[in-house]
Amino acid sequence: MRRLLFLNGIKAFEAAARGGSFAAAGAELNVSAAAVSRLVHLLEERLGVALFERKANRLALTSAGRAYQSGLTPIFDALASLTAQVTAPISVRVLTIGVGPTFAMRWLIPRLVDFRKEQPDIEVRITTGGAAAPFGEDWSCGIKLGCGAWPGLVAEPLFAADLLPVCAPKFAASLKRPTDLKGPSLLRVAHAAEDWPAWLKAAGIPRLAARGPEFQFYGQALQAAVDGLGIAMGIRPYIDDDLAAGRLVAPFALSVPKGMRWYLVYRSFQTEQRDFVAFRRWIMRAAAAPAARGKSAGKVAHHAAD
């Protein structure tokens, strides 16, 4: 028989562990911080282990507390998702996807029409926050750039994140070899300062430094390149459609791996939900298409790296 020890105390502990304080847990559960503290203390007594170290200005999880919270949070997330499914009107089917703004604009949104044709009854909601944003509690899934290790999440690879300089066709006319590059024309992305040095080293010109205008996001730098402002460091799959359409060209054939990949990330219980299963099947198939298109687009590059 299943034994559920003191569910109110478990709920209070999980909220305090996740929020970092009894006050945060109290606000979430609509009770006082003192009530949360009492519930957690009773839970600790019943379990026979300490879950928190009470310090002057903060709570610190014990090793038992960390282990308990890491298992409880996915369970409560799954319960909330299941409850939302059961209580939602039968006609409402919502899929919330967490994704960075450039990935949304440059790859996902242009392809969503295909998903809508396959699944017209699923309402897709896109929430953005950047690849480094934490996984949202209300997300069905996310698309993140990284090493593939996010605790508590399943990560399935979608694309390699290869780096390739790109520019407007007219700008490329003066570029015969990598040594023709000039620092002030190399557009930069603030959070990806390592991109140009990695490519320039592979091209044999490590002393050249990118000194062009700096942008917050890849998408802004790529738009500046389309408009002829300079040469942007493209990252796959952001550049695939622009290369295929001829808005951008790759003046050199050399591409280098960024050292990360794009992943579809989700909690394991999502595999029981039909709308997510449909989206996962679709995006895995769609993710294979840019690779083929990218190979043909690479032929747009008119100079090989020396």
Short mmCIF file of C-alpha atoms in Angstrom, two decimals:
data_model
loop_
_atom_site.label_atom_id
_atom_site.label_comp_id
_atom_site.label_asym_id
_atom_site.label_seq_id
_atom_site.Cartn_x
_atom_site.Cartn_y
_atom_site.Cartn_z
CA MET A 1 0.00 0.00 0.00
CA ARG A 2 1.27 3.48 -0.87
CA ARG A 3 2.30 5.58 2.14
CA LEU A 4 2.02 9.35 1.77
CA LEU A 5 3.58 10.97 4.83
CA PHE A 6 2.11 14.33 5.74
CA LEU A 7 1.34 15.74 2.31
CA ASN A 8 0.89 19.34 3.55
CA GLY A 9 4.36 19.24 5.06
CA ILE A 10 5.84 17.80 1.86
CA LYS A 11 4.19 20.56 -0.15
CA ALA A 12 5.50 23.23 2.21
CA PHE A 13 9.02 21.80 2.11
CA GLU A 14 9.12 21.60 -1.70
CA ALA A 15 7.94 25.21 -2.06
CA ALA A 16 10.48 26.45 0.51
CA ALA A 17 13.31 24.47 -1.10
CA ARG A 18 12.44 25.79 -4.55
CA GLY A 19 11.84 29.38 -3.41
CA GLY A 20 14.78 29.53 -1.01
CA SER A 21 12.81 30.75 2.02
CA PHE A 22 9.77 30.10 4.19
CA ALA A 23 8.45 33.55 3.23
CA ALA A 24 8.54 32.75 -0.50
CA ALA A 25 6.82 29.43 0.14
CA GLY A 26 4.19 31.13 2.28
CA ALA A 27 3.41 33.64 -0.46
CA GLU A 28 3.06 30.80 -2.98
CA LEU A 29 0.86 28.66 -0.71
CA ASN A 30 -1.09 31.61 0.72
CA VAL A 31 -0.11 30.95 4.32
CA SER A 32 2.31 32.65 6.72
CA ALA A 33 6.03 31.97 6.76
CA ALA A 34 5.63 30.75 10.34
CA ALA A 35 3.04 28.20 9.20
CA VAL A 36 5.41 26.90 6.53
CA SER A 37 8.20 26.64 9.09
CA ARG A 38 5.99 24.62 11.44
CA LEU A 39 4.89 22.27 8.66
CA VAL A 40 8.47 21.66 7.57
CA HIS A 41 9.57 21.07 11.17
CA LEU A 42 6.79 18.49 11.65
CA LEU A 43 7.80 16.81 8.38
CA GLU A 44 11.42 16.59 9.53
CA GLU A 45 10.28 15.02 12.80
CA ARG A 46 8.17 12.44 10.97
CA LEU A 47 10.96 11.61 8.51
CA GLY A 48 13.61 11.56 11.18
CA VAL A 49 16.05 13.63 9.10
CA ALA A 50 16.92 17.32 8.86
CA LEU A 51 15.97 18.83 5.50
CA PHE A 52 17.24 22.38 6.11
CA GLU A 53 20.10 24.01 7.94
CA ARG A 54 18.58 27.11 9.51
CA LYS A 55 21.07 29.97 9.13
CA ALA A 56 20.78 33.60 10.17
CA ASN A 57 19.73 35.08 6.85
CA ARG A 58 18.88 32.08 4.70
CA LEU A 59 17.91 28.44 4.45
CA ALA A 60 20.40 25.86 3.25
CA LEU A 61 19.34 22.40 2.13
CA THR A 62 21.00 19.43 3.75
CA SER A 63 22.14 16.57 1.50
CA ALA A 64 18.89 14.76 2.40
CA GLY A 65 16.92 17.91 1.60
CA ARG A 66 18.56 18.29 -1.81
CA ALA A 67 17.84 14.66 -2.67
CA TYR A 68 14.22 14.97 -1.50
CA GLN A 69 13.57 18.23 -3.36
CA SER A 70 15.15 17.00 -6.61
CA GLY A 71 12.63 14.16 -6.67
CA LEU A 72 9.62 16.10 -5.40
CA THR A 73 9.68 19.07 -7.81
CA PRO A 74 9.21 16.96 -10.99
CA ILE A 75 6.38 15.07 -9.24
CA PHE A 76 4.55 18.29 -8.36
CA ASP A 77 5.17 19.68 -11.87
CA ALA A 78 3.69 16.51 -13.38
CA LEU A 79 0.71 16.71 -11.03
CA ALA A 80 0.07 20.35 -11.99
CA SER A 81 0.29 19.49 -15.68
CA LEU A 82 -2.05 16.52 -15.30
CA THR A 83 -4.54 18.63 -13.36
CA ALA A 84 -4.45 21.31 -16.06
CA GLN A 85 -5.16 18.68 -18.71
CA VAL A 86 -8.07 17.16 -16.81
CA THR A 87 -9.71 20.48 -15.95
CA ALA A 88 -9.18 22.22 -19.31
CA PRO A 89 -12.09 22.31 -21.76
CA ILE A 90 -11.84 19.42 -24.20
CA SER A 91 -11.52 21.86 -27.10
CA VAL A 92 -8.50 23.67 -25.61
CA ARG A 93 -5.14 22.13 -26.49
CA VAL A 94 -2.18 24.36 -25.64
CA LEU A 95 1.53 23.73 -26.20
CA THR A 96 3.91 26.26 -24.61
CA ILE A 97 7.43 26.35 -26.05
CA GLY A 98 10.27 28.20 -24.35
CA VAL A 99 12.85 29.46 -26.83
CA GLY A 100 15.27 32.33 -27.34
CA PRO A 101 14.09 35.27 -29.47
CA THR A 102 16.53 34.74 -32.36
CA PHE A 103 15.77 31.02 -32.63
CA ALA A 104 12.06 31.82 -32.58
CA MET A 105 12.31 34.42 -35.34
CA ARG A 106 14.97 32.77 -37.52
CA TRP A 107 13.91 29.14 -37.41
CA LEU A 108 10.84 28.13 -35.40
CA ILE A 109 8.19 30.67 -36.40
CA PRO A 110 8.77 30.35 -40.18
CA ARG A 111 8.15 26.59 -39.87
CA LEU A 112 5.18 26.61 -37.51
CA VAL A 113 2.77 26.84 -40.43
CA ASP A 114 3.76 23.27 -41.29
CA PHE A 115 3.04 22.10 -37.75
CA ARG A 116 -0.31 23.91 -37.79
CA LYS A 117 -1.25 22.08 -40.97
CA GLU A 118 -0.53 18.76 -39.25
CA GLN A 119 -2.07 19.69 -35.90
CA PRO A 120 -4.62 22.49 -36.42
CA ASP A 121 -6.28 21.88 -33.03
CA ILE A 122 -3.13 22.58 -30.98
CA GLU A 123 -2.64 26.18 -29.92
CA VAL A 124 1.08 26.94 -29.89
CA ARG A 125 2.34 29.57 -27.48
CA ILE A 126 5.93 30.77 -27.70
CA THR A 127 7.61 32.32 -24.69
CA THR A 128 11.09 33.76 -25.07
CA GLY A 129 13.84 34.44 -22.63
CA GLY A 130 17.07 33.38 -24.18
CA ALA A 131 18.97 30.13 -24.21
CA ALA A 132 20.20 30.74 -20.66
CA ALA A 133 16.70 31.25 -19.23
CA PRO A 134 15.59 28.68 -16.62
CA PHE A 135 13.06 26.09 -17.73
CA GLY A 136 9.63 27.62 -17.06
CA GLU A 137 7.13 25.77 -14.90
CA ASP A 138 4.41 26.27 -17.51
CA TRP A 139 6.55 25.20 -20.49
CA SER A 140 5.60 22.05 -22.38
CA CYS A 141 9.17 21.99 -23.72
CA GLY A 142 12.06 24.26 -24.58
CA ILE A 143 14.78 24.61 -27.21
CA LYS A 144 18.16 25.41 -25.68
CA LEU A 145 21.76 25.78 -26.79
CA GLY A 146 24.27 24.05 -24.53
CA CYS A 147 26.05 20.87 -23.57
CA GLY A 148 22.88 18.81 -23.12
CA ALA A 149 23.09 18.46 -19.33
CA TRP A 150 20.21 20.14 -17.50
CA PRO A 151 19.29 18.45 -14.20
CA GLY A 152 15.74 17.13 -14.15
CA LEU A 153 15.24 17.54 -17.89
CA VAL A 154 15.45 15.21 -20.88
CA ALA A 155 17.61 16.74 -23.65
CA GLU A 156 17.41 15.43 -27.22
CA PRO A 157 19.84 16.88 -29.84
CA LEU A 158 18.35 18.82 -32.74
CA PHE A 159 21.23 20.57 -34.56
CA ALA A 160 24.95 21.12 -34.44
CA ALA A 161 25.76 24.78 -33.78
CA ASP A 162 28.36 25.40 -36.49
CA LEU A 163 29.87 28.86 -37.00
CA LEU A 164 30.20 30.37 -40.49
CA PRO A 165 30.84 34.03 -41.45
CA VAL A 166 28.08 35.51 -43.63
CA CYS A 167 27.44 38.82 -45.34
CA ALA A 168 25.39 40.48 -48.07
CA PRO A 169 26.26 39.35 -51.63
CA LYS A 170 27.67 42.77 -52.59
CA PHE A 171 29.87 42.86 -49.51
CA ALA A 172 31.31 39.45 -50.36
CA ALA A 173 32.64 40.65 -53.73
CA SER A 174 35.76 42.11 -52.11
CA LEU A 175 36.56 38.99 -50.07
CA LYS A 176 38.82 36.55 -51.89
CA ARG A 177 40.45 34.89 -48.86
CA PRO A 178 40.18 35.16 -45.06
CA THR A 179 43.17 37.51 -44.94
CA ASP A 180 41.02 40.09 -46.74
CA LEU A 181 38.92 40.46 -43.57
CA LYS A 182 39.27 43.70 -41.60
CA GLY A 183 38.56 43.99 -37.89
CA PRO A 184 36.13 46.97 -38.07
CA SER A 185 33.86 45.09 -40.50
CA LEU A 186 33.42 42.04 -38.24
CA LEU A 187 30.08 42.37 -36.45
CA ARG A 188 30.01 41.12 -32.87
CA VAL A 189 27.42 39.57 -30.54
CA ALA A 190 27.84 40.59 -26.89
CA HIS A 191 27.18 37.19 -25.33
CA ALA A 192 29.24 35.25 -27.91
CA ALA A 193 32.63 36.94 -27.75
CA GLU A 194 34.37 33.63 -28.36
CA ASP A 195 32.85 33.03 -31.83
CA TRP A 196 35.10 35.19 -33.99
CA PRO A 197 38.36 34.18 -32.23
CA ALA A 198 37.49 30.49 -32.71
CA TRP A 199 36.81 30.91 -36.44
CA LEU A 200 39.76 33.25 -37.07
CA LYS A 201 42.12 30.80 -35.35
CA ALA A 202 40.82 27.95 -37.54
CA ALA A 203 41.29 30.19 -40.60
CA GLY A 204 44.93 30.79 -39.71
CA ILE A 205 44.63 34.47 -38.74
CA PRO A 206 44.37 34.39 -34.92
CA ARG A 207 45.84 37.87 -34.49
CA LEU A 208 42.95 39.54 -36.26
CA ALA A 209 40.42 40.94 -33.75
CA ALA A 210 36.75 41.68 -34.42
CA ARG A 211 36.14 45.39 -33.78
CA GLY A 212 32.87 46.02 -35.60
CA PRO A 213 29.55 47.15 -34.09
CA GLU A 214 28.32 45.00 -31.21
CA PHE A 215 24.78 43.66 -30.89
CA GLN A 216 22.88 41.98 -28.09
CA PHE A 217 21.50 39.09 -30.14
CA TYR A 218 22.60 37.03 -33.15
CA GLY A 219 19.43 38.08 -34.98
CA GLN A 220 20.39 41.75 -34.81
CA ALA A 221 23.88 41.09 -36.13
CA LEU A 222 22.52 38.96 -38.97
CA GLN A 223 20.05 41.67 -39.96
CA ALA A 224 22.90 44.18 -39.98
CA ALA A 225 24.81 41.85 -42.29
CA VAL A 226 21.80 41.57 -44.62
CA ASP A 227 21.73 45.38 -44.74
CA GLY A 228 25.40 45.53 -45.72
CA LEU A 229 26.85 46.85 -42.45
CA GLY A 230 29.53 44.16 -42.24
CA ILE A 231 30.21 40.46 -41.81
CA ALA A 232 28.35 38.57 -39.08
CA MET A 233 29.34 35.31 -37.50
CA GLY A 234 26.45 33.08 -38.46
CA ILE A 235 25.40 30.15 -36.35
CA ARG A 236 23.41 27.22 -37.64
CA PRO A 237 20.50 26.93 -38.03
CA TYR A 238 19.90 30.72 -37.84
CA ILE A 239 21.50 31.33 -41.24
CA ASP A 240 20.13 28.40 -43.27
CA ASP A 241 17.06 30.18 -44.67
CA ASP A 242 18.98 33.38 -45.49
CA LEU A 243 21.66 31.40 -47.33
CA ALA A 244 19.07 29.40 -49.25
CA ALA A 245 17.22 32.59 -50.25
CA GLY A 246 20.40 34.45 -51.21
CA ARG A 247 19.91 37.24 -48.67
CA LEU A 248 23.25 36.22 -47.20
CA VAL A 249 26.23 34.39 -48.64
CA ALA A 250 29.13 32.59 -47.01
CA PRO A 251 32.29 34.08 -48.56
CA PHE A 252 34.42 31.23 -47.20
CA ALA A 253 33.61 27.54 -46.98
CA LEU A 254 35.27 27.08 -43.59
CA SER A 255 32.88 26.42 -40.71
CA VAL A 256 33.87 25.50 -37.16
CA PRO A 257 31.84 23.86 -34.37
CA LYS A 258 30.75 26.16 -31.58
CA GLY A 259 31.26 23.39 -29.06
CA MET A 260 27.56 23.21 -28.21
CA ARG A 261 24.39 21.80 -29.74
CA TRP A 262 20.74 22.75 -29.89
CA TYR A 263 18.49 20.50 -27.83
CA LEU A 264 14.79 19.89 -27.37
CA VAL A 265 14.39 19.85 -23.58
CA TYR A 266 11.42 18.64 -21.58
CA ARG A 267 10.39 16.85 -18.41
CA SER A 268 10.09 13.10 -18.75
CA PHE A 269 6.36 13.00 -17.98
CA GLN A 270 5.65 15.02 -21.13
CA THR A 271 6.09 11.87 -23.20
CA GLU A 272 2.68 10.80 -21.89
CA GLN A 273 0.99 13.89 -23.37
CA ARG A 274 -0.23 13.55 -26.92
CA ASP A 275 0.22 17.20 -27.93
CA PHE A 276 3.85 17.21 -26.91
CA VAL A 277 4.40 13.85 -28.60
CA ALA A 278 3.01 15.34 -31.84
CA PHE A 279 5.28 18.39 -31.57
CA ARG A 280 8.34 16.28 -30.73
CA ARG A 281 7.74 14.07 -33.75
CA TRP A 282 7.32 17.12 -35.99
CA ILE A 283 10.37 19.08 -34.78
CA MET A 284 12.66 16.06 -35.02
CA ARG A 285 11.62 15.68 -38.64
CA ALA A 286 11.89 19.44 -39.32
CA ALA A 287 15.32 19.61 -37.68
CA ALA A 288 16.67 17.14 -40.24
CA ALA A 289 15.65 19.37 -43.17
CA PRO A 290 17.96 22.35 -42.51
CA ALA A 291 21.01 20.09 -42.56
CA ALA A 292 20.30 19.11 -46.16
CA ARG A 293 19.41 22.66 -47.05
CA GLY A 294 22.53 23.88 -45.27
CA LYS A 295 24.72 21.67 -47.43
CA SER A 296 23.26 23.09 -50.61
CA ALA A 297 23.41 26.59 -49.14
CA GLY A 298 27.09 26.09 -48.45
CA LYS A 299 27.59 26.05 -52.23
CA VAL A 300 26.60 29.70 -52.19
CA ALA A 301 30.00 30.37 -50.63
CA HIS A 302 32.20 31.35 -53.54
CA HIS A 303 35.64 31.09 -51.90
CA ALA A 304 37.17 28.29 -49.93
CA ALA A 305 39.24 29.09 -46.89
CA ASP A 306 42.99 29.18 -47.64
#
